[in-house]
Coordinates of N, CA and C in Angstrom, one line a residue:
Chain A
A1 N 95.2 93.5 85.1 CA 95.9 93.1 86.4 C 97.1 92.5 86.3
Q2 N 97.8 92.6 87.1 CA 99.2 92.5 87.2 C 99.3 90.9 87.7
T3 N 100.1 89.9 86.9 CA 100.6 88.4 87.3 C 102.0 88.1 87.3
V4 N 102.3 87.4 88.3 CA 103.9 86.8 88.3 C 103.8 85.3 88.3
T5 N 104.4 84.8 87.5 CA 104.6 83.5 87.1 C 106.0 82.9 87.4
Q6 N 106.0 81.9 88.5 CA 107.1 81.1 88.6 C 106.9 79.6 88.4
S7 N 107.5 79.3 87.1 CA 107.3 77.8 86.7 C 107.9 76.7 87.1
Q8 N 108.6 77.0 88.3 CA 109.6 75.9 88.7 C 109.1 75.6 90.2
P9 N 108.3 74.9 90.5 CA 107.7 74.6 92.0 C 109.1 74.3 92.8
E10 N 109.9 73.5 92.4 CA 110.9 73.1 93.1 C 112.5 72.6 92.4
M11 N 113.6 72.9 93.3 CA 114.6 72.9 92.5 C 115.7 72.4 93.5
S12 N 116.8 71.7 92.9 CA 117.7 71.3 94.1 C 119.0 71.3 93.1
V13 N 120.0 71.6 94.0 CA 121.5 72.0 93.4 C 122.4 71.7 94.5
Q14 N 123.6 71.0 93.8 CA 124.8 70.7 95.1 C 125.4 72.0 95.6
E15 N 125.6 71.9 96.7 CA 126.4 73.1 97.3 C 127.6 73.6 96.5
A16 N 127.9 74.9 96.5 CA 128.8 75.5 95.4 C 128.3 75.7 94.1
E17 N 127.3 75.0 93.7 CA 126.8 75.0 92.3 C 126.0 76.6 92.3
T18 N 125.8 76.8 90.9 CA 125.2 77.8 90.6 C 123.6 77.7 89.9
V19 N 122.7 78.3 90.4 CA 121.5 78.0 90.3 C 120.5 79.0 89.6
T20 N 119.7 78.7 88.9 CA 118.8 80.0 88.2 C 117.3 79.8 88.3
L21 N 116.7 80.6 89.2 CA 115.2 80.7 89.2 C 114.7 81.6 88.2
S22 N 113.5 81.2 87.8 CA 113.0 81.8 86.7 C 111.7 82.6 87.1
C23 N 111.5 83.6 86.3 CA 110.1 84.4 86.8 C 110.1 85.2 85.7
T24 N 108.3 85.3 85.4 CA 108.0 85.9 84.3 C 106.5 86.9 84.8
Y25 N 106.2 87.7 84.0 CA 105.1 88.7 84.7 C 104.5 89.3 83.6
D26 N 103.4 89.8 84.1 CA 102.6 90.5 83.0 C 102.1 91.9 83.6
T27 N 102.6 92.8 82.9 CA 101.8 94.3 83.3 C 102.0 95.3 81.8
S28 N 100.9 96.0 81.9 CA 100.6 96.9 80.8 C 101.6 98.5 81.3
E29 N 102.2 98.4 82.4 CA 103.0 99.6 82.6 C 104.5 99.5 82.3
N30 N 105.1 100.5 82.2 CA 106.3 101.0 81.7 C 107.5 100.9 82.9
N31 N 106.9 101.6 84.0 CA 107.6 101.7 85.0 C 107.0 101.0 86.4
Y32 N 108.1 100.2 87.0 CA 107.6 99.3 88.2 C 108.6 98.8 88.7
Y33 N 108.7 97.8 90.0 CA 109.6 97.3 90.5 C 109.5 95.9 90.5
L34 N 110.6 95.4 90.9 CA 110.6 93.9 90.8 C 111.6 93.4 91.9
F35 N 111.1 92.1 92.7 CA 111.9 92.0 93.7 C 112.1 90.4 93.9
W36 N 112.9 89.8 94.6 CA 113.2 88.4 94.9 C 112.9 88.5 96.3
Y37 N 112.2 87.5 97.3 CA 112.1 87.6 98.3 C 112.5 85.9 98.8
K38 N 113.2 85.7 99.7 CA 113.4 84.4 100.4 C 112.8 84.3 101.6
Q39 N 112.2 82.9 101.6 CA 111.5 82.5 102.8 C 112.0 81.3 103.6
P40 N 113.0 81.2 104.4 CA 113.4 80.1 105.0 C 112.3 79.3 105.9
P41 N 112.8 78.3 106.3 CA 111.5 77.5 107.4 C 111.2 78.2 108.3
S42 N 111.7 79.5 108.8 CA 111.5 80.2 110.0 C 110.3 81.1 109.6
R43 N 110.0 81.1 108.3 CA 108.8 81.7 107.5 C 108.9 82.9 107.4
Q44 N 109.9 83.6 107.8 CA 110.4 85.2 107.8 C 110.6 85.5 106.4
M45 N 110.2 86.5 105.8 CA 110.3 87.1 104.4 C 111.4 88.2 104.4
I46 N 112.5 87.6 103.6 CA 113.6 88.3 103.6 C 114.0 88.9 102.2
L47 N 114.1 90.0 102.2 CA 114.7 90.8 100.6 C 115.9 90.1 100.0
V48 N 115.8 89.8 99.1 CA 117.0 89.2 98.3 C 117.7 90.2 97.5
I49 N 116.9 90.7 96.3 CA 117.2 91.5 95.6 C 116.0 92.6 94.9
R50 N 116.3 93.9 94.3 CA 115.3 94.7 94.0 C 115.6 95.5 92.7
Q51 N 115.1 95.4 91.8 CA 115.4 95.7 90.5 C 114.6 97.1 89.8
E52 N 114.6 98.1 89.7 CA 113.7 99.0 89.1 C 113.6 99.1 87.8
A53 N 112.6 98.8 87.2 CA 112.3 98.5 85.6 C 113.0 99.7 84.7
Y54 N 113.0 100.7 85.2 CA 113.8 101.8 84.3 C 114.9 102.0 84.3
K55 N 115.6 100.8 85.1 CA 117.3 100.8 84.9 C 117.3 99.7 84.1
Q56 N 118.1 99.7 83.1 CA 118.7 98.7 82.3 C 119.7 97.6 83.2
Q57 N 120.7 98.5 83.7 CA 121.2 97.5 84.4 C 120.9 96.6 85.4
N58 N 121.2 95.1 85.4 CA 120.9 94.3 86.1 C 121.4 94.5 87.8
A59 N 120.4 93.9 88.7 CA 121.0 94.3 90.0 C 121.8 93.1 90.6
T60 N 122.6 93.4 91.5 CA 123.5 92.4 91.9 C 123.8 92.6 93.6
E61 N 123.7 91.5 94.3 CA 123.6 91.6 95.6 C 124.9 90.5 95.9
N62 N 126.1 90.7 96.1 CA 126.9 89.6 96.6 C 126.9 88.4 95.6
R63 N 126.6 87.4 96.2 CA 126.1 86.1 95.4 C 124.9 85.9 94.4
F64 N 124.1 87.1 94.6 CA 122.6 87.1 93.9 C 122.9 88.2 92.7
S65 N 122.2 87.7 91.7 CA 122.2 88.7 90.5 C 121.0 88.3 89.9
V66 N 120.5 89.0 89.1 CA 118.9 88.9 88.2 C 119.7 89.4 86.9
N67 N 118.8 88.6 86.1 CA 118.7 88.7 84.6 C 117.3 89.3 84.2
F68 N 117.3 90.7 84.0 CA 116.1 91.5 83.8 C 115.9 91.6 82.5
Q69 N 115.0 91.1 81.7 CA 115.0 91.4 80.3 C 113.3 91.8 80.2
K70 N 113.3 93.2 80.0 CA 112.0 94.0 79.9 C 111.2 93.5 79.1
A71 N 111.7 93.5 77.9 CA 110.6 93.1 76.6 C 110.1 92.0 76.7
A72 N 110.6 90.9 77.3 CA 110.3 89.4 77.4 C 109.3 89.2 78.7
K73 N 109.7 90.6 79.6 CA 109.0 90.5 80.9 C 109.2 89.3 81.7
S74 N 110.5 89.2 81.7 CA 111.4 88.1 82.5 C 112.3 88.3 83.5
F75 N 112.4 88.2 84.8 CA 113.3 88.3 85.6 C 113.8 87.3 86.7
S76 N 114.8 86.4 85.9 CA 115.4 85.3 86.7 C 116.4 85.9 87.8
L77 N 116.6 84.9 88.8 CA 117.5 85.0 89.9 C 118.6 84.0 89.7
K78 N 119.8 84.6 89.6 CA 120.7 83.6 89.8 C 121.6 83.7 91.2
I79 N 121.8 82.3 91.7 CA 122.7 82.5 93.1 C 124.0 81.7 92.5
S80 N 125.0 82.3 92.8 CA 126.3 81.6 92.4 C 126.7 81.0 93.9
D81 N 127.6 80.2 93.6 CA 128.2 79.5 95.1 C 127.3 79.0 95.9
S82 N 126.3 78.6 95.7 CA 124.9 78.2 96.6 C 125.7 77.7 97.9
Q83 N 125.1 77.9 98.9 CA 125.6 77.6 100.3 C 124.1 77.0 100.9
L84 N 124.5 76.1 102.0 CA 123.2 75.3 102.5 C 122.2 76.3 103.1
G85 N 122.5 77.7 103.7 CA 121.8 78.5 104.0 C 120.8 79.3 103.1
D86 N 121.1 78.9 101.8 CA 120.3 79.4 100.5 C 119.1 78.4 100.4
T87 N 119.0 77.4 101.6 CA 117.9 76.7 101.3 C 116.5 77.4 101.7
A88 N 115.4 77.4 100.9 CA 114.5 78.2 101.0 C 113.4 78.4 100.2
M89 N 112.0 79.2 100.4 CA 111.5 79.0 99.2 C 111.6 80.6 98.8
Y90 N 111.6 80.7 97.3 CA 111.9 82.0 96.8 C 110.8 82.7 95.8
F91 N 110.3 83.7 96.5 CA 109.0 84.4 95.9 C 109.8 85.6 94.8
C92 N 109.1 85.8 93.7 CA 109.1 86.8 92.7 C 108.2 87.8 93.1
A93 N 108.3 88.9 93.0 CA 107.2 89.8 93.2 C 107.4 91.0 92.3
Q94 N 106.0 91.5 91.9 CA 105.9 92.9 91.0 C 105.3 94.1 92.0
Q95 N 105.6 95.1 91.8 CA 105.0 96.4 92.4 C 104.8 97.0 91.2
S96 N 103.7 97.9 91.4 CA 103.2 98.9 90.6 C 104.1 100.4 90.9
N97 N 104.1 100.9 89.9 CA 104.5 102.4 89.9 C 103.6 103.6 89.8
F98 N 102.5 103.1 90.1 CA 101.3 104.1 89.9 C 100.4 104.2 90.7
G99 N 100.9 104.4 91.9 CA 99.7 104.7 93.0 C 99.4 103.4 94.1
N100 N 99.5 102.2 93.4 CA 99.1 101.2 94.0 C 100.3 100.4 94.7
E101 N 100.6 100.2 95.9 CA 101.9 99.9 96.4 C 102.1 98.4 96.8
K102 N 100.9 97.6 96.4 CA 100.9 96.3 96.9 C 101.7 95.3 96.1
L103 N 102.1 94.3 96.6 CA 103.2 93.2 95.9 C 102.3 92.2 95.6
T104 N 102.6 92.0 94.2 CA 101.7 90.7 93.7 C 103.1 89.7 93.5
F105 N 102.6 88.5 94.3 CA 103.7 87.5 94.1 C 103.4 86.4 93.5
G106 N 104.4 85.9 92.8 CA 104.4 84.5 92.4 C 104.1 83.4 93.2
T107 N 104.1 82.2 92.9 CA 103.8 81.0 93.7 C 104.8 80.5 94.5
G108 N 106.1 80.9 93.9 CA 107.2 80.4 94.8 C 108.1 79.2 94.2
T109 N 109.3 79.0 94.4 CA 110.0 78.0 94.0 C 111.0 77.3 95.4
R110 N 110.6 76.1 95.5 CA 111.3 75.5 96.9 C 112.8 75.2 96.4
L111 N 113.8 75.8 96.7 CA 115.1 75.4 96.8 C 115.6 74.8 97.6
T112 N 116.5 73.6 97.4 CA 117.1 72.8 98.3 C 118.5 72.7 98.0
I113 N 119.4 73.1 98.9 CA 121.0 73.1 98.5 C 121.2 71.6 99.0
I114 N 121.8 70.9 98.2 CA 122.4 69.6 98.7 C 123.9 69.5 99.4
P115 N 124.1 68.9 100.4 CA 125.5 68.9 100.8 C 126.4 68.1 100.1
Chain B
D1 N 117.2 99.4 114.6 CA 115.5 99.2 114.5 C 115.3 97.8 114.9
A2 N 114.4 97.7 115.5 CA 113.8 96.5 115.8 C 112.8 95.5 114.7
G3 N 112.9 96.3 113.6 CA 112.0 95.9 112.4 C 110.5 95.7 112.9
V4 N 109.7 95.1 111.8 CA 108.5 95.0 112.2 C 108.2 94.1 113.1
I5 N 107.1 94.4 114.2 CA 106.8 93.6 115.1 C 105.4 93.2 115.1
Q6 N 105.5 91.9 115.1 CA 104.0 91.5 115.1 C 103.6 90.8 116.1
S7 N 102.2 90.7 116.7 CA 101.9 89.8 117.9 C 100.8 89.1 117.8
P8 N 100.2 88.3 118.1 CA 101.0 87.1 118.5 C 101.9 86.4 117.5
R9 N 102.6 85.6 117.9 CA 103.3 84.8 116.7 C 102.6 83.6 116.6
H10 N 101.9 83.1 117.5 CA 101.2 81.9 117.2 C 99.7 82.2 117.9
E11 N 98.6 81.8 117.2 CA 97.3 82.1 117.8 C 96.6 80.7 117.3
V12 N 96.2 79.8 118.5 CA 95.0 79.2 118.1 C 93.7 79.2 118.9
T13 N 92.6 79.1 118.1 CA 91.3 79.6 118.7 C 90.4 78.4 118.0
E14 N 89.0 78.8 118.4 CA 87.9 77.9 118.0 C 87.1 78.8 117.0
M15 N 86.7 78.3 116.1 CA 85.7 78.4 115.2 C 84.6 79.7 115.9
G16 N 84.4 80.7 115.4 CA 83.5 81.6 116.0 C 84.0 82.7 116.8
Q17 N 85.3 82.4 117.7 CA 85.8 83.4 118.2 C 86.5 84.4 117.4
E18 N 86.7 85.7 118.4 CA 87.4 86.9 117.7 C 88.8 86.7 117.9
V19 N 89.5 87.0 116.6 CA 91.1 87.1 116.7 C 91.4 88.6 116.4
T20 N 92.5 88.9 117.1 CA 93.0 90.3 116.6 C 94.4 89.9 116.5
L21 N 95.0 90.6 115.4 CA 96.4 90.2 115.2 C 96.8 92.1 115.0
R22 N 98.3 91.9 115.4 CA 98.8 93.2 116.1 C 100.1 93.6 115.2
C23 N 100.1 94.5 115.1 CA 101.6 95.0 114.0 C 101.9 96.5 114.6
K24 N 103.4 96.5 114.7 CA 104.2 98.0 114.7 C 105.2 97.9 113.8
P25 N 104.8 99.0 112.9 CA 105.7 98.9 111.9 C 106.9 99.4 112.2
I26 N 108.0 99.6 111.1 CA 109.3 100.5 111.5 C 109.0 101.8 111.6
S27 N 109.7 102.4 112.5 CA 109.7 103.7 112.8 C 109.7 104.7 111.5
G28 N 109.1 105.4 111.3 CA 109.2 106.6 110.1 C 108.7 105.9 108.8
H29 N 108.2 104.8 108.8 CA 107.6 104.1 107.6 C 106.1 104.5 107.5
D30 N 105.8 104.9 106.4 CA 104.5 105.8 105.9 C 103.3 104.6 105.4
Y31 N 104.0 103.5 105.0 CA 103.0 102.5 104.5 C 102.9 101.1 105.2
L32 N 101.8 100.7 105.4 CA 101.7 99.5 106.2 C 100.8 98.5 105.5
F33 N 101.2 97.3 105.7 CA 100.4 96.4 104.6 C 100.2 95.0 105.4
W34 N 99.3 94.4 105.2 CA 98.6 93.3 105.5 C 98.5 92.1 104.5
Y35 N 99.3 91.0 104.6 CA 99.3 90.0 104.0 C 99.0 88.8 104.3
R36 N 98.3 87.9 103.5 CA 97.8 86.4 104.1 C 98.6 85.4 103.1
Q37 N 99.3 84.6 103.9 CA 99.8 83.4 103.2 C 99.2 82.0 103.3
T38 N 98.6 81.4 102.4 CA 97.7 80.1 102.5 C 98.7 79.1 101.4
M39 N 98.5 77.8 101.6 CA 99.0 77.0 100.8 C 98.2 77.1 99.2
M40 N 96.7 77.2 99.2 CA 96.0 77.3 98.2 C 96.0 78.7 97.5
R41 N 96.2 79.6 98.1 CA 96.2 81.0 97.5 C 97.5 81.8 97.5
G42 N 98.6 81.1 98.2 CA 100.0 81.9 98.1 C 99.8 83.3 99.0
L43 N 100.8 84.1 98.7 CA 100.6 85.5 99.1 C 99.9 86.3 98.7
E44 N 99.1 86.8 99.4 CA 98.1 87.9 98.9 C 97.9 89.1 99.7
L45 N 97.6 90.2 99.1 CA 97.6 91.4 99.9 C 96.2 91.6 100.1
L46 N 95.9 91.9 101.7 CA 94.7 92.1 102.5 C 94.1 93.6 102.4
I47 N 95.4 94.3 102.7 CA 94.8 95.8 102.8 C 96.3 96.3 103.0
Y48 N 96.3 97.6 102.5 CA 97.1 98.4 102.9 C 97.0 100.0 103.3
F49 N 98.0 100.4 104.0 CA 97.7 101.9 104.8 C 98.6 102.8 104.3
N50 N 98.2 104.1 103.8 CA 99.3 105.1 103.9 C 99.1 106.3 104.6
N51 N 100.1 106.6 105.6 CA 99.9 107.7 106.8 C 98.5 107.5 107.4
N52 N 98.3 106.2 107.9 CA 97.2 105.8 108.7 C 95.8 105.6 107.8
V53 N 96.0 106.0 106.8 CA 94.8 105.8 105.8 C 94.6 104.7 105.0
P54 N 93.4 104.0 105.0 CA 93.5 102.5 104.1 C 93.3 103.0 102.5
I55 N 94.2 102.3 101.9 CA 94.3 102.8 100.6 C 93.5 101.7 99.6
D56 N 93.7 100.7 99.8 CA 93.7 99.6 99.1 C 93.2 98.3 100.0
D57 N 91.7 97.9 100.2 CA 91.4 97.1 100.8 C 90.4 96.0 100.1
S58 N 90.8 95.8 98.9 CA 89.9 95.2 97.9 C 90.7 93.6 98.5
G59 N 91.4 93.3 99.1 CA 91.9 91.8 99.2 C 91.2 91.3 100.7
M60 N 90.6 92.3 101.4 CA 90.0 91.7 102.8 C 88.8 90.8 102.1
P61 N 88.8 89.5 102.7 CA 87.7 88.5 102.2 C 86.3 88.8 102.2
E62 N 85.8 89.4 103.3 CA 84.5 89.5 103.6 C 84.4 90.5 105.0
D63 N 83.1 90.6 105.3 CA 83.1 91.6 106.6 C 83.6 90.9 107.6
R64 N 83.6 89.9 107.8 CA 84.4 89.3 109.1 C 85.8 89.8 109.4
F65 N 86.3 90.4 108.1 CA 87.7 90.9 108.5 C 87.6 92.4 108.4
S66 N 88.3 93.1 109.4 CA 88.6 94.4 109.5 C 89.9 94.9 109.9
A67 N 90.3 95.9 109.5 CA 91.6 96.1 109.8 C 91.7 97.9 110.3
K68 N 92.5 98.2 111.4 CA 92.6 99.8 111.5 C 94.1 100.1 111.8
M69 N 94.2 101.4 111.8 CA 95.5 101.9 112.0 C 95.5 103.4 112.8
P70 N 95.3 103.2 114.2 CA 95.0 104.2 115.0 C 96.1 105.5 114.9
N71 N 97.2 105.0 114.9 CA 98.2 105.9 114.9 C 99.5 105.4 113.8
A72 N 100.3 106.0 114.0 CA 101.6 105.7 113.0 C 102.4 104.5 113.5
S73 N 102.1 104.0 114.5 CA 103.1 103.0 115.1 C 102.1 101.5 115.5
F74 N 100.9 101.5 115.0 CA 100.2 100.7 115.4 C 98.9 100.2 114.3
S75 N 98.7 99.0 114.1 CA 97.7 98.5 113.4 C 97.3 97.3 113.8
T76 N 95.9 97.1 113.6 CA 95.3 95.5 114.1 C 94.7 95.2 112.9
L77 N 94.5 93.8 113.0 CA 93.7 93.2 111.9 C 92.8 92.1 112.7
K78 N 91.3 92.3 112.4 CA 90.6 91.6 113.4 C 89.7 90.6 112.6
I79 N 89.6 89.4 112.9 CA 88.5 88.7 112.5 C 87.8 87.9 113.5
Q80 N 86.2 88.3 112.9 CA 85.0 88.3 114.0 C 83.9 88.1 113.1
P81 N 83.2 86.7 113.0 CA 83.9 85.5 113.9 C 84.8 84.2 113.0
S82 N 85.7 84.2 113.6 CA 87.0 83.3 112.8 C 86.3 81.9 112.4
E83 N 86.8 81.5 111.2 CA 86.3 80.2 110.7 C 87.5 79.3 110.4
P84 N 87.7 78.2 109.8 CA 88.6 77.4 110.0 C 89.3 77.8 108.8
R85 N 88.7 78.2 107.6 CA 89.3 78.5 106.4 C 90.2 79.8 106.5
D86 N 90.1 80.4 107.6 CA 91.2 81.6 108.2 C 92.3 81.3 108.6
S87 N 92.5 79.9 108.7 CA 93.9 79.4 109.1 C 95.1 79.6 108.3
A88 N 96.0 80.8 108.7 CA 96.7 81.0 107.5 C 98.1 81.5 108.4
V89 N 98.9 82.0 107.7 CA 100.0 82.9 108.3 C 99.7 84.4 108.2
Y90 N 99.7 85.3 108.5 CA 99.4 86.8 108.5 C 100.6 87.6 108.6
F91 N 100.9 88.1 107.7 CA 102.3 88.9 107.5 C 101.7 90.7 107.5
C92 N 102.6 91.2 108.3 CA 102.3 92.8 108.5 C 103.7 93.5 107.9
A93 N 103.8 94.1 106.9 CA 105.2 94.5 106.3 C 105.0 96.1 106.3
S94 N 105.9 97.0 106.1 CA 106.0 98.4 106.1 C 107.1 98.9 105.1
N95 N 107.1 99.9 104.6 CA 108.2 100.7 103.8 C 107.8 102.2 104.2
D96 N 108.8 102.9 103.5 CA 109.0 104.4 103.9 C 108.7 105.4 102.9
R97 N 108.7 105.0 101.6 CA 108.1 105.4 100.3 C 107.6 104.6 99.1
A98 N 107.0 105.3 98.3 CA 106.5 104.5 97.3 C 107.7 103.8 96.6
G99 N 107.5 102.8 96.1 CA 108.4 102.0 95.3 C 109.8 101.4 96.5
E100 N 109.7 101.5 97.4 CA 110.9 101.1 98.2 C 110.7 99.9 98.3
T101 N 111.7 99.1 99.2 CA 111.5 97.7 99.6 C 110.6 97.8 100.9
Q102 N 109.6 96.8 100.9 CA 108.7 96.2 101.9 C 109.7 95.5 102.9
Y103 N 109.5 95.7 104.1 CA 110.1 94.9 105.2 C 108.9 94.4 105.9
F104 N 109.3 92.9 106.1 CA 108.1 92.0 106.8 C 108.4 91.9 108.1
G105 N 107.4 91.7 109.1 CA 107.5 90.9 110.2 C 107.6 89.5 110.2
P106 N 107.7 89.1 111.3 CA 108.0 87.5 111.3 C 106.6 86.8 110.9
G107 N 105.4 87.6 111.0 CA 104.1 86.8 110.8 C 103.4 86.2 112.1
T108 N 102.3 85.9 111.7 CA 101.2 85.3 112.8 C 100.8 84.4 112.2
R109 N 100.9 83.1 112.9 CA 100.7 81.8 112.5 C 99.1 81.4 113.0
L110 N 98.2 81.7 112.1 CA 96.8 81.3 113.0 C 96.0 80.1 113.0
L111 N 95.6 79.4 113.8 CA 94.9 78.0 113.5 C 93.4 78.4 114.0
V112 N 92.4 78.3 113.3 CA 91.2 78.1 113.7 C 90.8 76.6 113.8
L113 N 90.5 76.3 114.6 CA 89.7 74.8 115.2 C 88.3 74.7 114.8

């Protein structure tokens, strides 16, 4: 069974600073997909970034980037120049590449950006 | 596109009543997912469909829960009878191909009294 672990229940950082959220996962598969979703107070689940495990290059989306370490099964999210609108719950998720499309989520990290 | 549409957005009901949640996936998406979010269990998959066929329903808690997808543009999740422990936010999501991003609806917040 797949498991996803987020060891930081809460984090806070000053506006404009950089913050890194941690995620580790466990899978026996070689190919899979990893995601970071953001859930603001509105409760909407919003995709932040997606990584394909067979790609060695780390995914980036504007101020968001990941550090994907396949051997260590680690998938951290870096937010640069943090903004007040980044305040949200952040969920790491994994998806199998072998016919089961479900997302397995971590427990989330509550990130607060301090003005 | 309007994105994934869910209704109702909020539902308050009494224990024992039937509850029906509805979802319209993004047009052209072949996969539809129902997830539930609670404080105790986090986000967990209940069931998902591919081309209107249920593929994995191992997350459906018990026989009180049922889901259908009569066509490519509509799915329902029904709870009968409802219990207070069913109180949660229920999300519907869809994607168009295996491995692609799942797009979530706004969720239905269910409170069973």
